[in-house]
Coordinates of C-alpha atoms and ligand atoms in Angstrom, one line a residue:
M1 CA 3.6 -27.6 24.1
R2 CA 5.8 -30.7 24.2
R3 CA 6.3 -30.7 20.4
R4 CA 7.3 -27.0 20.5
E5 CA 9.6 -27.8 23.3
F6 CA 11.2 -30.8 21.2
I7 CA 11.6 -28.4 18.2
K8 CA 13.1 -25.7 20.2
K9 CA 15.5 -28.4 21.7
S10 CA 16.4 -29.9 18.4
A11 CA 17.2 -26.6 17.0
V12 CA 19.6 -25.8 19.8
V13 CA 21.4 -29.0 19.3
G14 CA 21.7 -28.4 15.6
V15 CA 23.1 -24.9 16.0
G16 CA 25.6 -26.2 18.6
A17 CA 27.0 -29.1 16.3
Y18 CA 27.1 -26.5 13.3
T19 CA 29.0 -23.9 15.6
A20 CA 31.5 -26.6 16.5
T21 CA 32.1 -28.2 13.1
K22 CA 31.8 -25.1 10.9
L23 CA 32.4 -21.9 13.1
G24 CA 33.6 -22.6 16.6
I25 CA 36.8 -24.8 16.1
P26 CA 38.6 -21.9 14.1
K27 CA 37.6 -19.4 16.5
L28 CA 38.6 -21.6 19.4
I29 CA 42.1 -22.1 17.7
T30 CA 42.7 -18.3 17.1
R31 CA 41.9 -17.5 20.6
S32 CA 44.1 -19.7 22.3
G33 CA 46.7 -19.1 19.7
G34 CA 47.6 -23.0 19.7
K35 CA 47.1 -25.7 17.4
M36 CA 44.0 -27.6 17.3
A37 CA 44.1 -30.9 19.0
S38 CA 42.7 -34.2 17.9
P39 CA 40.1 -35.2 20.5
V40 CA 40.3 -38.5 22.0
V41 CA 38.1 -40.3 24.4
I42 CA 39.1 -43.8 26.2
S43 CA 37.1 -45.7 28.7
T44 CA 37.0 -48.9 30.4
W45 CA 35.0 -52.0 29.3
N46 CA 32.8 -52.8 26.5
Y47 CA 30.2 -50.4 27.9
G48 CA 32.6 -47.9 27.2
M49 CA 31.7 -48.0 23.4
Q50 CA 28.2 -46.6 24.3
A51 CA 29.6 -44.0 26.8
N52 CA 32.4 -42.8 24.2
E53 CA 29.7 -41.9 21.8
T54 CA 28.0 -39.5 24.1
A55 CA 31.2 -38.1 25.2
W56 CA 32.4 -37.7 21.7
K57 CA 29.0 -35.9 20.7
T58 CA 29.6 -33.5 23.7
L59 CA 32.9 -32.7 22.6
M60 CA 31.9 -32.2 18.9
G61 CA 29.4 -29.8 20.3
G62 CA 32.1 -27.9 21.3
A63 CA 32.1 -28.7 25.1
N64 CA 35.3 -29.1 27.2
S65 CA 36.6 -32.4 28.2
L66 CA 35.0 -32.3 31.7
D67 CA 31.4 -31.9 30.2
A68 CA 32.4 -34.7 28.0
V69 CA 33.5 -37.2 30.6
E70 CA 30.6 -36.4 32.9
Q71 CA 28.0 -36.8 30.1
G72 CA 29.8 -40.0 28.8
V73 CA 29.7 -42.0 32.2
R74 CA 26.2 -40.7 33.1
V75 CA 24.7 -42.9 30.2
I76 CA 26.1 -46.0 32.0
E77 CA 25.0 -44.9 35.5
D78 CA 21.5 -44.6 33.9
D79 CA 21.4 -47.9 32.5
P80 CA 20.0 -50.6 35.0
S81 CA 21.2 -53.4 32.9
I82 CA 24.8 -52.7 33.8
M83 CA 24.9 -54.0 37.3
S84 CA 28.2 -52.3 38.5
V85 CA 27.6 -48.6 38.0
G86 CA 24.9 -46.4 39.1
Y87 CA 21.2 -47.4 39.0
G88 CA 20.9 -51.1 39.0
G89 CA 24.3 -51.6 40.6
L90 CA 24.5 -54.7 42.8
P91 CA 24.1 -53.7 46.6
D92 CA 26.2 -54.4 49.6
E93 CA 25.5 -57.1 52.1
E94 CA 22.8 -55.0 53.7
T95 CA 21.0 -54.7 50.2
K96 CA 22.0 -51.0 50.2
V97 CA 23.4 -49.7 46.7
T98 CA 26.2 -47.4 47.4
L99 CA 27.9 -45.6 44.9
D100 CA 31.5 -44.1 44.5
A101 CA 32.7 -41.5 41.9
S102 CA 35.2 -38.8 41.2
I103 CA 36.1 -36.3 38.5
M104 CA 39.1 -34.4 37.6
D105 CA 40.0 -31.7 35.3
W106 CA 43.3 -30.4 33.5
R107 CA 43.7 -27.6 36.1
G108 CA 44.1 -30.0 39.0
N109 CA 40.3 -29.4 40.1
C110 CA 38.5 -32.5 41.6
G111 CA 35.7 -33.8 43.5
G112 CA 34.5 -37.2 44.7
V113 CA 31.7 -38.9 46.6
G114 CA 32.0 -42.2 48.5
C115 CA 29.2 -44.8 49.8
L116 CA 26.5 -42.3 48.2
Q117 CA 22.8 -44.0 48.4
N118 CA 19.7 -43.1 46.4
I119 CA 21.2 -40.7 44.0
K120 CA 21.5 -42.0 40.5
N121 CA 24.3 -39.9 39.2
P122 CA 27.1 -39.8 41.6
I123 CA 29.5 -38.2 38.9
S124 CA 27.3 -35.1 38.7
V125 CA 27.4 -34.8 42.7
A126 CA 31.3 -35.4 42.5
R127 CA 31.4 -32.4 40.0
K128 CA 29.3 -30.1 42.4
V129 CA 31.8 -31.2 45.3
M130 CA 34.5 -29.9 42.9
E131 CA 32.8 -26.7 41.9
R132 CA 30.6 -25.7 44.8
T133 CA 32.9 -26.6 47.9
K134 CA 36.4 -26.3 49.0
H135 CA 36.6 -30.1 49.7
V136 CA 37.6 -32.9 47.6
L137 CA 35.6 -35.7 49.0
L138 CA 32.1 -36.3 50.6
V139 CA 30.9 -39.5 51.8
S140 CA 27.7 -41.3 52.9
E141 CA 24.9 -39.1 54.8
G142 CA 26.9 -35.9 54.2
A143 CA 27.2 -36.5 50.4
Y144 CA 23.5 -37.4 50.3
S145 CA 22.4 -34.3 52.1
F146 CA 24.6 -32.3 50.0
A147 CA 23.2 -33.9 46.7
L148 CA 19.5 -33.0 48.0
A149 CA 20.6 -29.5 48.6
H150 CA 21.9 -29.2 45.2
G151 CA 18.7 -30.5 43.7
F152 CA 19.4 -34.0 43.0
K153 CA 16.2 -36.2 43.3
P154 CA 16.3 -39.2 45.5
M155 CA 15.3 -42.8 44.1
D156 CA 15.5 -46.4 44.9
L157 CA 18.6 -47.7 42.9
L158 CA 17.8 -51.3 43.8
T159 CA 16.4 -53.0 40.8
D160 CA 14.4 -56.3 40.9
E161 CA 17.2 -58.0 39.1
A162 CA 19.9 -56.7 41.6
R163 CA 17.7 -57.7 44.6
K164 CA 17.3 -61.4 43.0
R165 CA 21.1 -61.6 42.7
W166 CA 21.5 -60.4 46.2
L167 CA 19.1 -63.1 47.4
E168 CA 21.1 -65.8 45.5
W169 CA 24.2 -64.6 47.1
K170 CA 22.6 -64.5 50.7
E171 CA 21.2 -68.2 50.2
N172 CA 24.6 -69.3 49.3
L173 CA 26.4 -67.3 51.5
S174 CA 29.6 -69.2 52.6
D175 CA 33.2 -68.4 51.5
K176 CA 32.0 -65.8 49.0
D177 CA 31.3 -62.9 51.2
N178 CA 33.5 -59.9 52.1
W179 CA 34.4 -61.0 55.6
L180 CA 37.5 -62.9 54.4
P181 CA 40.9 -62.0 55.7
P182 CA 42.8 -59.9 53.2
H183 CA 44.8 -62.7 52.0
D184 CA 41.8 -64.5 50.4
M185 CA 41.0 -61.4 48.3
N186 CA 41.1 -63.7 45.4
D187 CA 37.7 -65.1 46.7
L188 CA 35.8 -62.1 46.0
E189 CA 33.4 -62.8 43.3
D190 CA 33.8 -61.3 39.9
N191 CA 30.8 -59.1 40.0
H192 CA 32.4 -55.6 40.2
D193 CA 33.4 -53.1 37.5
T194 CA 33.9 -49.3 37.1
I195 CA 33.5 -47.1 34.0
G196 CA 36.4 -45.0 34.0
M197 CA 36.6 -42.4 31.2
L198 CA 39.5 -40.1 30.1
A199 CA 39.1 -37.5 27.4
M200 CA 40.9 -34.7 25.6
D201 CA 39.1 -32.0 24.0
L202 CA 39.7 -29.6 20.8
K203 CA 41.9 -27.4 23.0
G204 CA 44.0 -30.3 24.3
R205 CA 42.5 -30.1 27.7
I206 CA 42.2 -33.5 29.5
S207 CA 39.8 -34.6 32.0
G208 CA 38.8 -37.9 33.6
A209 CA 35.7 -39.4 35.5
V210 CA 35.1 -42.8 37.3
T211 CA 32.0 -44.1 38.7
T212 CA 31.0 -47.6 40.1
S213 CA 28.6 -49.3 42.6
G214 CA 31.8 -51.1 43.7
L215 CA 32.1 -54.7 44.9
A216 CA 28.9 -56.4 45.2
W217 CA 28.1 -57.8 48.7
K218 CA 30.7 -55.5 50.4
I219 CA 30.5 -54.7 54.0
H220 CA 28.4 -51.6 54.3
G221 CA 30.3 -48.6 54.4
R222 CA 33.1 -49.9 52.1
V223 CA 34.6 -47.2 50.0
G224 CA 36.6 -48.4 47.0
D225 CA 39.4 -46.8 45.1
S226 CA 37.1 -44.8 42.5
P227 CA 36.5 -41.7 44.7
I228 CA 40.1 -41.5 45.8
I229 CA 42.0 -39.1 43.8
G230 CA 45.3 -40.6 42.8
A231 CA 44.1 -44.2 43.2
G232 CA 40.8 -44.4 41.1
L233 CA 41.6 -41.3 38.9
Y234 CA 44.3 -38.9 38.4
V235 CA 44.8 -35.9 35.9
D236 CA 47.6 -33.7 35.3
G237 CA 46.7 -31.2 32.4
K238 CA 50.6 -31.0 31.6
V239 CA 51.3 -34.7 31.4
G240 CA 48.1 -36.8 31.0
A241 CA 45.5 -38.9 32.9
A242 CA 45.0 -42.3 34.2
A243 CA 41.8 -44.3 35.5
S244 CA 41.5 -47.6 37.1
T245 CA 39.2 -50.6 37.3
G246 CA 39.5 -53.9 39.4
I247 CA 39.8 -54.6 43.0
G248 CA 40.0 -51.3 44.5
E249 CA 42.0 -52.3 47.6
A250 CA 44.7 -53.5 45.6
N251 CA 44.7 -50.3 43.7
M252 CA 44.4 -48.0 46.9
R253 CA 47.6 -49.8 48.4
I254 CA 49.8 -48.5 45.4
V255 CA 47.9 -45.3 44.5
G256 CA 47.9 -46.6 40.9
S257 CA 46.4 -43.8 38.7
H258 CA 48.9 -41.3 40.3
L259 CA 51.8 -43.8 39.7
V260 CA 50.7 -43.9 36.0
V261 CA 50.7 -40.1 35.4
E262 CA 54.0 -39.8 37.3
S263 CA 55.4 -42.4 35.0
M264 CA 54.4 -40.6 32.1
R265 CA 55.9 -37.5 33.5
S266 CA 59.2 -39.1 33.6
G267 CA 59.0 -39.7 30.1
M268 CA 56.9 -43.1 29.4
S269 CA 54.4 -43.6 27.0
P270 CA 50.8 -44.3 28.3
Q271 CA 51.3 -48.0 27.6
E272 CA 54.4 -48.2 29.5
A273 CA 53.1 -46.3 32.5
C274 CA 50.1 -48.5 32.7
E275 CA 52.3 -51.5 32.6
V276 CA 54.5 -50.0 35.5
A277 CA 51.5 -49.7 37.8
I278 CA 50.4 -53.2 37.0
K279 CA 53.9 -54.5 37.6
R280 CA 53.8 -52.6 41.0
A281 CA 50.5 -54.2 41.9
I282 CA 51.8 -57.6 41.1
E283 CA 54.9 -57.1 43.1
V284 CA 52.7 -55.9 46.2
H285 CA 50.1 -58.5 45.8
L286 CA 52.0 -61.4 44.7
K287 CA 50.7 -63.9 47.2
M288 CA 47.1 -63.1 46.6
I289 CA 47.5 -63.1 42.8
K290 CA 49.0 -66.7 43.2
A291 CA 45.6 -68.0 44.3
D292 CA 43.5 -69.7 41.7
K293 CA 40.6 -67.3 41.6
S294 CA 40.2 -63.9 39.7
F295 CA 41.8 -60.9 41.0
Q296 CA 41.7 -58.1 38.4
L297 CA 43.2 -54.6 38.3
A298 CA 43.5 -52.6 35.2
Y299 CA 44.6 -49.1 34.1
I300 CA 43.9 -46.8 31.0
A301 CA 45.9 -43.8 30.3
L302 CA 46.0 -40.9 27.9
N303 CA 48.8 -38.3 27.4
T304 CA 49.0 -34.7 26.1
K305 CA 49.8 -36.0 22.6
G306 CA 46.6 -37.9 22.5
E307 CA 48.4 -41.2 23.0
V308 CA 46.8 -44.1 24.9
G309 CA 47.4 -47.2 26.7
G310 CA 45.9 -49.9 28.9
A311 CA 47.2 -52.8 30.9
A312 CA 45.7 -55.4 33.3
I313 CA 46.9 -58.0 35.7
R314 CA 44.8 -60.9 33.9
K315 CA 43.5 -61.5 30.6
G316 CA 39.8 -60.2 29.9
F317 CA 40.1 -56.5 30.3
Q318 CA 38.8 -54.3 27.5
Y319 CA 38.9 -50.6 26.6
A320 CA 37.2 -48.6 24.3
L321 CA 38.9 -45.9 22.2
R322 CA 37.0 -43.2 20.4
N323 CA 38.9 -40.8 17.9
D324 CA 38.2 -39.1 14.7
G325 CA 36.3 -41.7 12.6
T326 CA 36.2 -44.8 14.9
N327 CA 35.0 -46.2 18.0
K328 CA 36.7 -49.5 18.8
L329 CA 37.0 -52.0 21.5
Y330 CA 40.5 -53.3 22.3
D331 CA 41.8 -56.1 24.2
S332 CA 44.3 -55.0 26.9
K333 CA 47.7 -56.4 27.3
Y334 CA 48.0 -58.3 30.6
L335 CA 51.0 -59.3 32.6
Y336 CA 50.0 -62.3 34.6
E337 CA 49.3 -65.7 33.3
Ligands
LIG1 N1 37.4 -50.5 41.6 C1 36.1 -50.8 42.1 C2 36.0 -50.9 43.5 O1 36.8 -51.5 44.0 C3 35.5 -52.1 41.2 C4 35.9 -52.4 39.9 O2 36.3 -51.6 39.1 O3 35.9 -53.5 39.7 O4 35.2 -50.4 43.8

């Protein structure tokens, strides 16, 4: 029985790939009357390489960019060794793993979840919010009940490794917690990241997804920038898209992803637009940035021509770019020494 299911599944995958590469693409072009776009996938950090491959395969199977970004970031949510996203993410101060995610497509449809517990794939719950409700953002208990109602299975997201890291933090708790006044934002430990992914499909349609467990040891109930449309993610099908990683509070203050997209609308390249947002963040947070510890914020962007960009406040941010033939990790430009 299992073997038969496997063969059936493999056959479906095979047909899908054939349809996309040999039959599906010409049909798509004729129907839309437009030129075929060259697909692109860009995502944050080195684990973006892995996520890009899944997104790329999804696109090559003939799927649209929304499916591609959802499938791509799910790989990272599922991986317990990545301790800043999904299952295995570092918990808050009460050992609760709380997840934030959002998704947006080229038509302006969007959905997000904040402070979601016990559900491994918040990005898919965000997509359900987008597709099955009139709302954009559900949080906490409400988001959890909504996920259960849609058939998501609850599970404990706290791994042994994450619990050990929490214990170490707790034992050494002093100036490293999140109860510091805002001007001490630099004292947040560097134990947070987000997978943000932007993709363009064969029809030139752009979508984006972001998902994270947010800042480790955060105050319970804290929601970051990732589920906030315009801050963590923004897509305009006629212009392009942007996504963010880094200290969410800094990004929320400038609604950075929206700023990147609006800068592209005014004629800037994705690279120039990312730099505009980073410069704005530096301007707004200058006092905090001057402190000696790490305060990172970064953007990636993609426009409708398939051009990409990336910029960060500090050295160290990388993004992964998948296009025809290559999947490569790039060191991002940074603007603050
Ligand atoms: N932006 C995320 C948050 O503030 C964390 C990160 O990407 O580093 O929740």
